[in-house]
Coordinates of C-alpha atoms in Angstrom, one line a residue:
X1 CA -82.4 30.7 39.0
X2 CA -79.5 30.4 36.1
X3 CA -77.3 32.5 38.0
X4 CA -77.2 31.3 40.7
X5 CA -75.0 27.8 40.0
X6 CA -71.1 28.8 39.1
X7 CA -71.3 25.6 36.8
X8 CA -66.6 25.2 36.3
X9 CA -65.6 23.6 32.8
X10 CA -62.4 23.5 30.7
X11 CA -61.7 25.2 28.4
X12 CA -60.3 22.8 25.9
X13 CA -59.7 19.3 26.4
X14 CA -56.9 16.9 23.9
X15 CA -57.6 13.0 23.1
X16 CA -56.0 11.2 20.6
X17 CA -58.2 9.8 17.4
X18 CA -59.2 5.4 18.9
X19 CA -57.7 7.3 23.2
X20 CA -60.6 8.4 25.5
X21 CA -61.0 11.9 26.1
X22 CA -62.6 12.9 29.5
X23 CA -64.7 16.1 30.5
X24 CA -65.0 17.8 33.9
X25 CA -67.9 19.2 35.4
X26 CA -67.6 20.3 38.1
X27 CA -70.5 22.8 39.8
X28 CA -72.2 24.3 43.5
X29 CA -75.7 23.8 43.7
X30 CA -77.5 25.3 47.1
X31 CA -78.5 23.2 49.2
X32 CA -78.4 19.0 49.1
X33 CA -78.9 19.2 45.8
X34 CA -80.9 16.1 45.2
X35 CA -83.3 16.8 42.2
X36 CA -80.3 18.4 40.3
X37 CA -79.4 17.3 36.8
X38 CA -77.5 17.2 34.2
X39 CA -77.7 17.6 30.6
X40 CA -75.0 17.4 28.4
X41 CA -74.6 18.8 24.5
X42 CA -72.0 18.9 22.0
X43 CA -72.0 22.1 19.0
X44 CA -72.8 20.7 15.6
X45 CA -70.1 22.7 13.4
X46 CA -72.4 23.3 10.2
X47 CA -75.6 23.7 11.6
X48 CA -73.6 25.8 14.4
X49 CA -76.9 24.4 16.6
X50 CA -77.1 22.3 19.6
X51 CA -77.3 18.6 19.9
X52 CA -78.6 16.9 23.2
X53 CA -76.3 14.0 23.9
X54 CA -77.5 12.3 27.0
X55 CA -79.2 13.6 30.5
X56 CA -77.5 11.7 33.3
X57 CA -79.7 11.5 36.8
X58 CA -77.8 10.4 39.6
X59 CA -75.3 7.7 38.3
X60 CA -77.6 7.0 35.0
X61 CA -76.6 8.4 31.5
X62 CA -80.5 8.4 30.3
X63 CA -81.7 10.0 26.5
X64 CA -78.9 8.3 25.1
X65 CA -77.2 10.0 21.0
X66 CA -77.5 7.2 18.8
X67 CA -73.6 8.4 17.3
X68 CA -72.2 8.1 21.2
X69 CA -73.7 4.2 21.9
X70 CA -71.8 2.7 24.3
X71 CA -69.1 5.0 24.3
X72 CA -70.6 7.2 27.0
X73 CA -69.9 6.2 31.0
X74 CA -69.6 8.9 33.9
X75 CA -66.9 8.9 36.7
X76 CA -67.9 10.0 41.0
X77 CA -67.0 13.3 40.2
X78 CA -69.5 13.6 36.9
X79 CA -67.2 13.5 34.6
X80 CA -68.3 12.4 30.9
X81 CA -65.7 9.6 29.9
X82 CA -66.1 9.5 25.6
X83 CA -64.1 6.2 24.4
X84 CA -63.5 5.5 20.8
X85 CA -62.9 8.9 19.7
X86 CA -62.3 9.5 16.8
X87 CA -61.9 12.9 14.9
X88 CA -65.4 13.8 13.9
X89 CA -66.0 14.4 17.9
X90 CA -63.5 17.6 18.1
X91 CA -66.3 20.1 19.0
X92 CA -67.6 22.1 21.2
X93 CA -69.0 19.8 24.2
X94 CA -71.6 22.2 26.5
X95 CA -72.4 20.4 30.8
X96 CA -76.1 22.3 31.5
X97 CA -77.5 22.3 35.2
X98 CA -81.1 22.1 35.8
X99 CA -82.7 21.2 39.0
X100 CA -86.3 20.1 36.6
X101 CA -87.1 22.0 34.1
X102 CA -84.5 25.1 36.0
X103 CA -81.1 25.7 34.1
X104 CA -79.9 26.7 36.4
X105 CA -75.7 27.2 35.0
X106 CA -73.8 25.8 32.2
X107 CA -70.6 26.1 30.3
X108 CA -68.2 24.7 27.6
X109 CA -65.0 22.5 26.9
X110 CA -63.3 22.4 23.0
X111 CA -62.3 18.7 22.1
X112 CA -59.3 18.7 20.6
X113 CA -58.6 15.0 18.5
X114 CA -55.3 14.5 17.6
X115 CA -54.4 11.7 15.3
X116 CA -51.2 10.6 13.3
X117 CA -53.0 7.6 11.8
X118 CA -51.3 4.9 10.8
X119 CA -48.1 6.2 11.3
X120 CA -48.7 7.2 14.3
X121 CA -47.2 10.8 14.1
X122 CA -47.7 12.6 10.3
X123 CA -46.4 9.5 7.5
X124 CA -42.5 11.4 7.4
X125 CA -43.2 13.7 4.7
X126 CA -41.5 12.5 1.5
X127 CA -40.5 14.6 -1.8
X128 CA -42.0 12.8 -4.6
X129 CA -42.3 14.3 -7.9
X130 CA -38.8 15.9 -8.2
X131 CA -37.7 16.4 -11.4
X132 CA -34.5 16.8 -10.9
X133 CA -32.4 18.0 -13.8
X134 CA -33.8 21.3 -14.1
X135 CA -32.2 23.7 -16.7
X136 CA -30.5 27.1 -15.1
X137 CA -32.1 29.7 -14.8
X138 CA -36.2 28.7 -15.3
X139 CA -38.2 28.6 -13.0
X140 CA -40.0 25.2 -12.1
X141 CA -40.7 22.2 -10.3
X142 CA -38.3 20.7 -7.7
X143 CA -39.7 18.3 -5.4
X144 CA -43.4 17.4 -3.8
X145 CA -43.7 16.8 -0.7
X146 CA -47.3 14.9 1.1
X147 CA -48.2 14.0 4.4
X148 CA -50.8 11.8 5.0
X149 CA -53.4 10.9 8.0
X150 CA -53.5 13.9 9.9
X151 CA -55.8 15.4 12.3
X152 CA -56.7 18.5 12.0
X153 CA -54.8 19.0 9.3
X154 CA -50.5 19.7 9.8
X155 CA -49.0 23.4 8.3
X156 CA -46.2 22.6 5.6
X157 CA -42.4 24.1 5.3
X158 CA -39.7 24.0 3.0
X159 CA -36.1 24.8 3.4
X160 CA -33.3 25.4 1.2
X161 CA -29.9 24.2 2.6
X162 CA -31.0 23.6 6.2
X163 CA -33.0 27.4 5.6
X164 CA -36.3 28.3 5.9
X165 CA -37.8 29.9 1.7
X166 CA -40.4 32.1 2.0
X167 CA -42.3 33.2 -1.6
X168 CA -41.5 35.6 -3.3
X169 CA -42.7 36.3 -6.2
X170 CA -41.4 34.6 -9.6
X171 CA -38.8 33.1 -7.9
X172 CA -40.2 31.3 -5.3
X173 CA -43.4 29.3 -4.8
X174 CA -45.1 26.7 -2.8
X175 CA -48.4 25.9 -3.5
X176 CA -50.9 23.6 -1.5
X177 CA -53.6 21.1 -1.3
X178 CA -55.5 20.4 1.5
X179 CA -58.1 16.8 0.8
X180 CA -60.5 15.8 3.9
X181 CA -60.9 11.6 3.3
X182 CA -63.3 9.5 4.4
X183 CA -61.2 8.5 7.9
X184 CA -62.1 12.3 8.7
X185 CA -58.1 12.8 8.6
X186 CA -56.1 15.1 6.1
X187 CA -53.7 14.6 3.7
X188 CA -52.0 17.6 2.5
X189 CA -49.1 18.2 -0.2
X190 CA -47.2 21.0 -0.9
X191 CA -44.8 21.6 -4.0
X192 CA -41.7 23.8 -4.6
X193 CA -42.0 25.9 -7.9
X194 CA -38.3 28.1 -7.8
X195 CA -35.5 29.1 -10.1
X196 CA -32.7 27.8 -9.7
X197 CA -28.7 28.8 -11.3
X198 CA -26.0 26.6 -11.7
X199 CA -24.8 27.3 -7.7
X200 CA -27.0 25.1 -6.8
X201 CA -25.6 22.1 -8.6
X202 CA -25.4 21.3 -5.2
X203 CA -27.9 23.0 -3.0
X204 CA -30.6 20.3 -0.3
X205 CA -33.3 21.0 -0.5
X206 CA -36.0 19.1 2.0
X207 CA -39.5 20.0 3.7
X208 CA -40.8 19.8 7.6
X209 CA -44.2 18.9 8.7
X210 CA -45.3 20.8 11.7
X211 CA -48.6 19.4 13.2
X212 CA -49.8 19.9 17.1
X213 CA -50.0 16.2 19.9
X214 CA -50.9 16.3 22.6
X215 CA -51.3 19.7 22.4
X216 CA -47.2 20.3 21.7
X217 CA -46.4 21.9 18.9
X218 CA -43.6 18.8 16.8
X219 CA -42.1 18.7 13.2
X220 CA -41.0 15.7 11.2
X221 CA -38.2 16.5 8.4
X222 CA -38.7 15.0 5.1
X223 CA -35.0 13.3 3.4
X224 CA -32.7 15.7 1.8
X225 CA -32.9 16.0 -2.0
X226 CA -30.2 17.4 -4.6
X227 CA -30.7 18.5 -8.0
X228 CA -29.5 18.1 -11.7
X229 CA -28.9 22.0 -13.1
X230 CA -28.0 22.1 -16.9
X231 CA -26.1 25.4 -17.2
X232 CA -23.4 25.7 -20.2
X233 CA -19.6 26.1 -19.3
X234 CA -18.0 29.3 -18.8
X235 CA -14.8 27.6 -18.5
X236 CA -12.2 25.3 -19.2
X237 CA -8.4 24.3 -18.0
X238 CA -6.2 22.1 -19.8
X239 CA -3.4 20.5 -17.3
X240 CA -0.5 18.3 -18.0
X241 CA -0.3 15.3 -15.3
X242 CA 2.2 14.6 -14.9
X243 CA 3.5 18.4 -14.3
X244 CA 4.8 19.4 -17.5
X245 CA 8.0 20.6 -16.0
X246 CA 8.8 16.6 -15.1
X247 CA 8.2 15.2 -18.1
X248 CA 11.0 13.0 -19.5
X249 CA 11.8 11.3 -22.6
X250 CA 9.2 7.6 -22.6
X251 CA 7.3 9.0 -20.2
X252 CA 3.3 8.1 -20.0
X253 CA 1.7 11.8 -20.7
X254 CA -1.9 12.8 -19.5
X255 CA -3.4 16.3 -21.4
X256 CA -6.4 16.2 -19.3
X257 CA -9.7 18.6 -20.0
X258 CA -11.9 20.0 -17.9
X259 CA -14.9 22.6 -18.3
X260 CA -17.4 24.2 -16.0
X261 CA -20.2 23.5 -17.6
X262 CA -23.8 20.3 -17.1
X263 CA -23.4 18.4 -18.8
X264 CA -20.7 17.9 -19.8
X265 CA -19.4 19.9 -23.4
X266 CA -17.9 17.7 -26.2
X267 CA -14.2 17.9 -26.4
X268 CA -11.6 18.4 -29.4
X269 CA -7.8 18.9 -28.5
X270 CA -5.3 20.2 -31.7
X271 CA -1.5 21.0 -32.5
X272 CA 0.1 23.4 -33.7
X273 CA 2.3 22.6 -36.0
X274 CA 6.4 24.0 -37.5
X275 CA 3.9 25.6 -39.4
X276 CA 1.6 27.6 -37.4
X277 CA -0.8 26.0 -38.5
X278 CA -3.4 23.5 -35.4
X279 CA -3.0 19.7 -36.4
X280 CA -6.5 17.8 -34.8
X281 CA -6.0 15.5 -32.1
X282 CA -9.3 14.1 -31.5
X283 CA -8.3 10.8 -33.2
X284 CA -6.6 10.2 -30.2
X285 CA -8.9 10.3 -27.8
X286 CA -12.6 9.8 -26.8
X287 CA -14.3 13.2 -27.4
X288 CA -16.2 12.9 -24.7
X289 CA -13.9 11.9 -21.5
X290 CA -11.6 15.1 -22.8
X291 CA -8.5 12.7 -21.8
X292 CA -5.3 12.6 -24.6
X293 CA -3.5 10.2 -23.7
X294 CA 0.0 10.6 -24.9
X295 CA 3.0 7.6 -25.0
X296 CA 6.4 6.9 -25.1
X297 CA 6.8 11.3 -25.0
X298 CA 10.2 11.9 -26.4
X299 CA 11.6 16.0 -27.2
X300 CA 8.7 16.0 -30.4
X301 CA 6.5 15.7 -28.4
X302 CA 7.2 18.8 -27.1
X303 CA 4.8 21.9 -28.4
X304 CA 1.7 23.3 -27.3
X305 CA -1.3 21.6 -27.3
X306 CA -5.4 23.4 -27.5
X307 CA -8.6 21.8 -25.7
X308 CA -11.8 23.0 -28.1
X309 CA -15.4 22.3 -25.7
X310 CA -18.6 22.9 -27.2
X311 CA -22.0 22.9 -25.9
X312 CA -25.0 21.4 -27.4
X313 CA -27.3 23.3 -26.3
X314 CA -26.3 27.1 -27.5
X315 CA -23.4 26.1 -30.1
X316 CA -20.9 28.0 -27.7
X317 CA -17.1 27.2 -28.4
X318 CA -14.7 27.9 -25.2
X319 CA -10.3 26.7 -25.1
X320 CA -7.5 26.7 -23.7
X321 CA -3.9 26.2 -24.6
X322 CA -0.9 24.4 -22.3
X323 CA 2.8 24.0 -23.1
X324 CA 4.3 20.6 -22.7
X325 CA 8.2 20.1 -22.6
X326 CA 9.1 16.8 -22.7
X327 CA 12.9 16.8 -21.0
X328 CA 16.0 15.0 -22.4
X329 CA 19.2 13.5 -22.8
X330 CA 20.4 12.9 -26.5
X331 CA 24.0 12.6 -27.4
X332 CA 25.6 11.2 -25.1
X333 CA 29.5 10.9 -26.3
X334 CA 33.0 9.9 -24.8
X335 CA 36.1 10.5 -25.9
X336 CA 39.2 8.7 -25.0
X337 CA 43.2 10.2 -25.5
X338 CA 44.9 9.4 -26.2
X339 CA 43.3 7.0 -29.2
X340 CA 46.3 5.0 -30.0
X341 CA 46.2 1.6 -28.8
X342 CA 47.0 1.1 -25.3
X343 CA 50.7 -1.2 -23.8
X344 CA 51.0 -1.2 -20.6
X345 CA 51.8 1.0 -18.3
X346 CA 50.9 3.1 -20.1
X347 CA 47.8 6.4 -18.9
X348 CA 44.4 7.9 -21.2
X349 CA 41.4 10.0 -20.2
X350 CA 38.0 9.6 -21.1
X351 CA 36.6 12.6 -22.1
X352 CA 32.1 12.4 -21.8
X353 CA 29.9 15.1 -22.9
X354 CA 25.6 15.0 -24.0
X355 CA 23.1 17.3 -24.9
X356 CA 19.9 18.9 -23.3
X357 CA 18.2 21.8 -22.3
X358 CA 18.4 20.9 -18.4
X359 CA 21.8 21.0 -16.5
X360 CA 24.0 17.2 -16.1
X361 CA 25.7 15.6 -13.3
X362 CA 28.7 12.7 -15.1
X363 CA 28.9 9.7 -13.1
X364 CA 31.3 6.9 -14.4
X365 CA 30.9 3.3 -13.6
X366 CA 32.6 -0.1 -13.6
X367 CA 31.6 -3.3 -15.4
X368 CA 30.0 -3.9 -11.8
X369 CA 27.9 -0.8 -11.6
X370 CA 30.1 0.3 -9.1
X371 CA 30.7 4.0 -8.4
X372 CA 34.3 5.0 -9.1
X373 CA 34.5 8.6 -10.5
X374 CA 32.1 11.7 -10.9
X375 CA 32.3 14.6 -13.2
X376 CA 32.6 14.7 -16.9
X377 CA 36.6 13.1 -17.0
X378 CA 38.4 9.9 -15.9
X379 CA 41.3 9.7 -15.6
X380 CA 43.3 5.4 -15.2
X381 CA 47.1 6.0 -15.8
X382 CA 49.3 3.1 -15.4
X383 CA 47.7 0.6 -17.5
X384 CA 48.0 -3.2 -17.0
X385 CA 46.2 -6.3 -18.5
X386 CA 43.8 -6.1 -15.3
X387 CA 42.5 -2.8 -16.1
X388 CA 41.3 -3.1 -18.5
X389 CA 37.4 -3.1 -18.8
X390 CA 34.4 -1.6 -19.2
X391 CA 33.5 1.4 -18.3
X392 CA 30.0 3.4 -18.1
X393 CA 29.6 7.5 -18.0
X394 CA 26.3 7.5 -16.5
X395 CA 24.7 11.6 -17.2
X396 CA 21.9 12.6 -15.0
X397 CA 19.4 15.8 -14.7
X398 CA 18.8 16.0 -10.8
X399 CA 16.1 18.5 -12.2
X400 CA 13.8 15.8 -13.5
X401 CA 13.7 12.4 -11.6
X402 CA 14.8 8.8 -13.5
X403 CA 16.1 11.2 -17.0
X404 CA 19.6 9.9 -17.6
X405 CA 21.1 8.6 -20.0
X406 CA 23.9 5.7 -20.2
X407 CA 27.6 5.5 -22.5
X408 CA 30.0 2.0 -22.6
X409 CA 33.8 2.2 -23.1
X410 CA 36.2 -0.2 -23.5
X411 CA 39.3 0.7 -22.4
X412 CA 41.6 -2.6 -23.6
X413 CA 45.1 -2.2 -22.5
X414 CA 47.3 -3.6 -25.4
X415 CA 50.6 -6.0 -25.6
X416 CA 52.7 -9.3 -25.4
X417 CA 51.6 -12.2 -23.2
X418 CA 52.7 -12.1 -19.7
X419 CA 52.4 -15.4 -18.3
X420 CA 51.2 -15.4 -15.1
X421 CA 51.7 -19.7 -13.2
X422 CA 52.6 -22.9 -14.8
X423 CA 52.5 -25.6 -13.0
X424 CA 56.7 -26.2 -12.1
X425 CA 58.0 -28.4 -10.6
X426 CA 56.8 -30.4 -11.7
X427 CA 57.1 -34.5 -9.1
X428 CA 55.9 -37.1 -11.2
X429 CA 55.6 -40.8 -11.6
X430 CA 56.7 -42.1 -14.9
X431 CA 54.1 -43.6 -16.1
X432 CA 51.0 -41.9 -14.5
X433 CA 48.3 -39.4 -16.1
X434 CA 48.7 -35.8 -15.7
X435 CA 48.0 -32.5 -15.8
X436 CA 49.7 -29.5 -16.5
X437 CA 49.2 -26.0 -16.6
X438 CA 49.4 -22.8 -17.8
X439 CA 47.8 -19.9 -17.2
X440 CA 49.2 -16.4 -19.1
X441 CA 47.5 -12.4 -19.7
X442 CA 46.9 -10.6 -22.9
X443 CA 45.8 -8.8 -25.5
X444 CA 44.6 -9.4 -28.7
X445 CA 43.3 -12.7 -26.8
X446 CA 46.6 -15.3 -27.7
X447 CA 46.6 -18.6 -28.2
X448 CA 48.7 -21.6 -26.0
X449 CA 51.1 -24.2 -27.8
X450 CA 52.8 -27.4 -25.9
X451 CA 55.9 -28.9 -27.1
X452 CA 54.5 -32.1 -26.1
X453 CA 51.9 -34.6 -27.1
X454 CA 48.3 -34.6 -25.3
X455 CA 45.0 -33.6 -24.7
X456 CA 44.6 -30.3 -24.2
X457 CA 41.9 -28.0 -22.8
X458 CA 41.7 -23.9 -22.5
X459 CA 39.7 -22.2 -20.2
X460 CA 39.5 -18.2 -20.2
X461 CA 38.4 -15.8 -18.4
X462 CA 38.4 -12.2 -18.8
X463 CA 41.8 -11.2 -20.1
X464 CA 43.5 -14.4 -18.6
X465 CA 43.8 -17.2 -20.7
X466 CA 44.9 -21.1 -19.1
X467 CA 45.8 -23.9 -21.0
X468 CA 45.4 -27.9 -19.5
X469 CA 47.5 -30.5 -20.3
X470 CA 46.6 -34.2 -20.0
X471 CA 50.3 -36.4 -20.6
X472 CA 51.1 -39.3 -20.1
X473 CA 55.0 -39.9 -18.3
X474 CA 57.1 -41.2 -20.2
X475 CA 60.7 -41.8 -20.2
X476 CA 62.2 -38.7 -22.4
X477 CA 59.9 -35.8 -21.6
X478 CA 60.1 -37.4 -17.4
X479 CA 64.2 -36.0 -18.6
X480 CA 62.5 -32.8 -20.6
X481 CA 60.1 -31.2 -19.4
X482 CA 57.5 -29.5 -21.0
X483 CA 57.3 -26.0 -23.1
X484 CA 54.2 -24.2 -22.6
X485 CA 54.3 -21.1 -25.1
X486 CA 52.4 -18.5 -25.5
X487 CA 51.8 -15.8 -28.5
X488 CA 49.4 -12.9 -30.4
X489 CA 50.4 -10.7 -33.1
X490 CA 52.2 -8.8 -30.8
X491 CA 54.3 -11.2 -29.2
X492 CA 55.9 -14.6 -27.9
X493 CA 55.9 -16.1 -24.5
X494 CA 57.8 -19.2 -22.5
X495 CA 58.1 -20.5 -20.2
X496 CA 59.8 -24.2 -19.1
X497 CA 57.7 -27.3 -17.1
X498 CA 60.2 -28.8 -15.0
X499 CA 59.0 -32.6 -14.2
X500 CA 60.4 -34.2 -10.8
X501 CA 60.8 -38.2 -10.7
X502 CA 59.1 -39.7 -7.2
X503 CA 61.2 -42.7 -7.2
X504 CA 63.8 -42.4 -3.1
X505 CA 66.9 -41.4 -4.1
X506 CA 69.8 -44.1 -3.1
X507 CA 72.2 -41.8 -1.0
X508 CA 68.5 -42.1 1.3
X509 CA 68.0 -45.7 1.7
X510 CA 71.5 -46.7 2.4
X511 CA 70.6 -44.5 5.9
X512 CA 67.6 -46.3 6.9
X513 CA 68.7 -49.4 6.0
X514 CA 71.8 -48.0 8.9
X515 CA 69.6 -47.0 10.7
X516 CA 67.3 -49.8 11.0
X517 CA 70.2 -52.6 11.4
X518 CA 71.8 -50.7 14.2
X519 CA 67.7 -50.4 16.6
X520 CA 68.0 -54.2 15.5
X521 CA 71.2 -54.8 17.0
X522 CA 70.5 -52.2 20.7
X523 CA 67.6 -54.5 20.5
X524 CA 69.4 -58.6 21.3
X525 CA 72.3 -56.7 23.2
X526 CA 69.5 -55.7 26.0
X527 CA 67.9 -58.8 25.4
X528 CA 70.4 -60.6 26.6
X529 CA 71.3 -58.7 29.2
X530 CA 68.7 -58.8 30.7
X531 CA 68.6 -63.5 30.1
X532 CA 72.0 -63.2 32.5
X533 CA 70.7 -60.6 34.9
X534 CA 67.2 -63.2 35.1
X535 CA 70.5 -65.6 35.4
X536 CA 72.3 -64.0 38.3
X537 CA 75.6 -64.3 36.1
X538 CA 75.8 -60.5 36.9
X539 CA 76.8 -59.4 40.1
X540 CA 77.0 -55.8 41.4
X541 CA 78.6 -53.9 44.4
X542 CA 76.6 -52.4 47.5
X543 CA 78.7 -49.2 46.1
X544 CA 76.8 -49.0 43.3
X545 CA 80.5 -49.1 41.5
X546 CA 81.6 -52.6 40.0
X547 CA 83.2 -53.5 37.3
X548 CA 82.4 -56.9 35.7
X549 CA 85.5 -58.4 33.2
X550 CA 85.9 -61.6 32.2
X551 CA 89.3 -63.5 32.6
X552 CA 92.2 -62.1 30.6
X553 CA 90.5 -59.2 30.0
X554 CA 91.5 -56.7 26.4
X555 CA 91.3 -53.7 26.2
X556 CA 89.2 -53.8 23.2
X557 CA 86.8 -55.8 25.0
X558 CA 83.2 -53.9 25.9
X559 CA 82.8 -52.5 29.8
X560 CA 79.5 -52.5 30.5
X561 CA 78.7 -50.3 33.6
X562 CA 76.0 -51.0 36.0
X563 CA 74.6 -48.2 39.1
X564 CA 71.7 -48.5 40.8
X565 CA 70.5 -46.7 43.1
X566 CA 67.7 -47.9 45.9
X567 CA 68.8 -50.8 48.0
X568 CA 65.5 -52.3 47.5
X569 CA 67.4 -52.7 43.9
X570 CA 70.6 -54.4 45.2
X571 CA 68.8 -56.9 47.5
X572 CA 66.9 -58.4 43.9
X573 CA 70.2 -58.2 42.2
X574 CA 71.7 -61.0 45.2
X575 CA 68.7 -64.1 45.3
X576 CA 69.7 -66.7 43.8
X577 CA 68.4 -68.4 41.1
X578 CA 66.3 -70.3 43.7
X579 CA 64.8 -66.8 45.0
X580 CA 67.0 -67.1 48.7
X581 CA 69.2 -64.4 50.3
X582 CA 72.8 -64.4 49.8
X583 CA 75.4 -62.9 51.8
X584 CA 78.0 -60.5 51.4
X585 CA 80.4 -63.2 51.9
X586 CA 79.4 -65.1 49.4
X587 CA 79.0 -62.5 46.6

């Protein structure tokens, strides 16, 4: 009878803890199967025997197991549903179909329960208890990885720089522990032990937790961690900052010493003296920094420097030397030929020289810092007082930017004073207060004297000297004028200032009076003629030209000729005093 019924069930059913598991049981009984019943069992894991879960008759659940009471239900298709699944429900369930007391067929399903609570996935695995500081060439604990609240138990793997690690004897070990909690969930921890070297100072380690969820294998990764590895120094490097080839006098220089050990060793600095003895410079630096600071260096700072390291763990010493070269320019001097005092019209040659281990360029500049020539010589010809000025020789080292020195030289042209400007002639009035000006140029600096009394003010600009004399014009000063006298040790120059009276000369006054009289005479004559014309006393002819004479005219009498070009004007002249017109016969 048991072989007369085929029961079909899935081999595995998966459910998440807290959810509902649905286990189908399909069978095909002969006849109408009205007396068929279903019994459900589960297989106890500890004793490996069957425990009755329930019996189903029709759509009713009978003889329900106490552990599952209130969590079982049956659908129309006779499928059994288990609600509020726990990890303890992960077991084998058996569906047995019978008729009466006869078993007609059965089958079984394995229920897999997955849990990731309380993280909704295996809690992100974090390396814990990593010592971080390891001694090279030792096998020690790197980190510990823990995953909690998972079901079934997950698997933990370790990775270094993204590559999975495998256990190696005496090199890599990864022991783990598995703990079943009271909730039925599992906590898994794994500890990585590894043999590290100095190359591992940049390595990144992490662990991965592999678990099952809803039939799929999933992975959660921890954050990457870096470890600190202690190892002795093998190499030491000493360098000049900035580059020794560019160091010049006045610079601030650093000697930087670096060692590849961890932790950094103790640094000491030395300089070799002229007697080949090494002088300790540790007092000038911090022994832990590895930097020697040299301020405002000069050529005496050049020499051989040494950095020495000491590893306090194994007392191992390393050392490195470097040559410091301080570039310089010194001994800048300017030679003037001829060296004797210069006079106006002379010529002079300036030569500039300096000492330096580098190739030098020379440039000449005036006192306004304008470039006047290049090369180490400057030739000046036809010198004048105006040429007298300060020149500077600028010496530069093109291979070392900013390395330069300058030397100034004064080109002084000597001679007796030369008066370049006076206020002459000067128009003045007697008793007026005026300013007399005298300007001269000379070297050595001259003095200015006046032959008249007054208040003098002197102004000096470059080689020029100007004197302003404030004086009241007297009769004697107006007649004789003033004398400006400029002198120095090489000679004297004098200039006379002529004063002219501003009153109007007599001859010019006579001419002006004559002109004014003539203008008045003409004005009076014009008035008389106009008056006679208005009174009708002056006859005019139509021909356009009449001679107006008096009886007994004489040759010395003035004859006035009147011209008329327009008829309308003639008609106006022929009118009488009452305004009436006259005929030609009346005239």
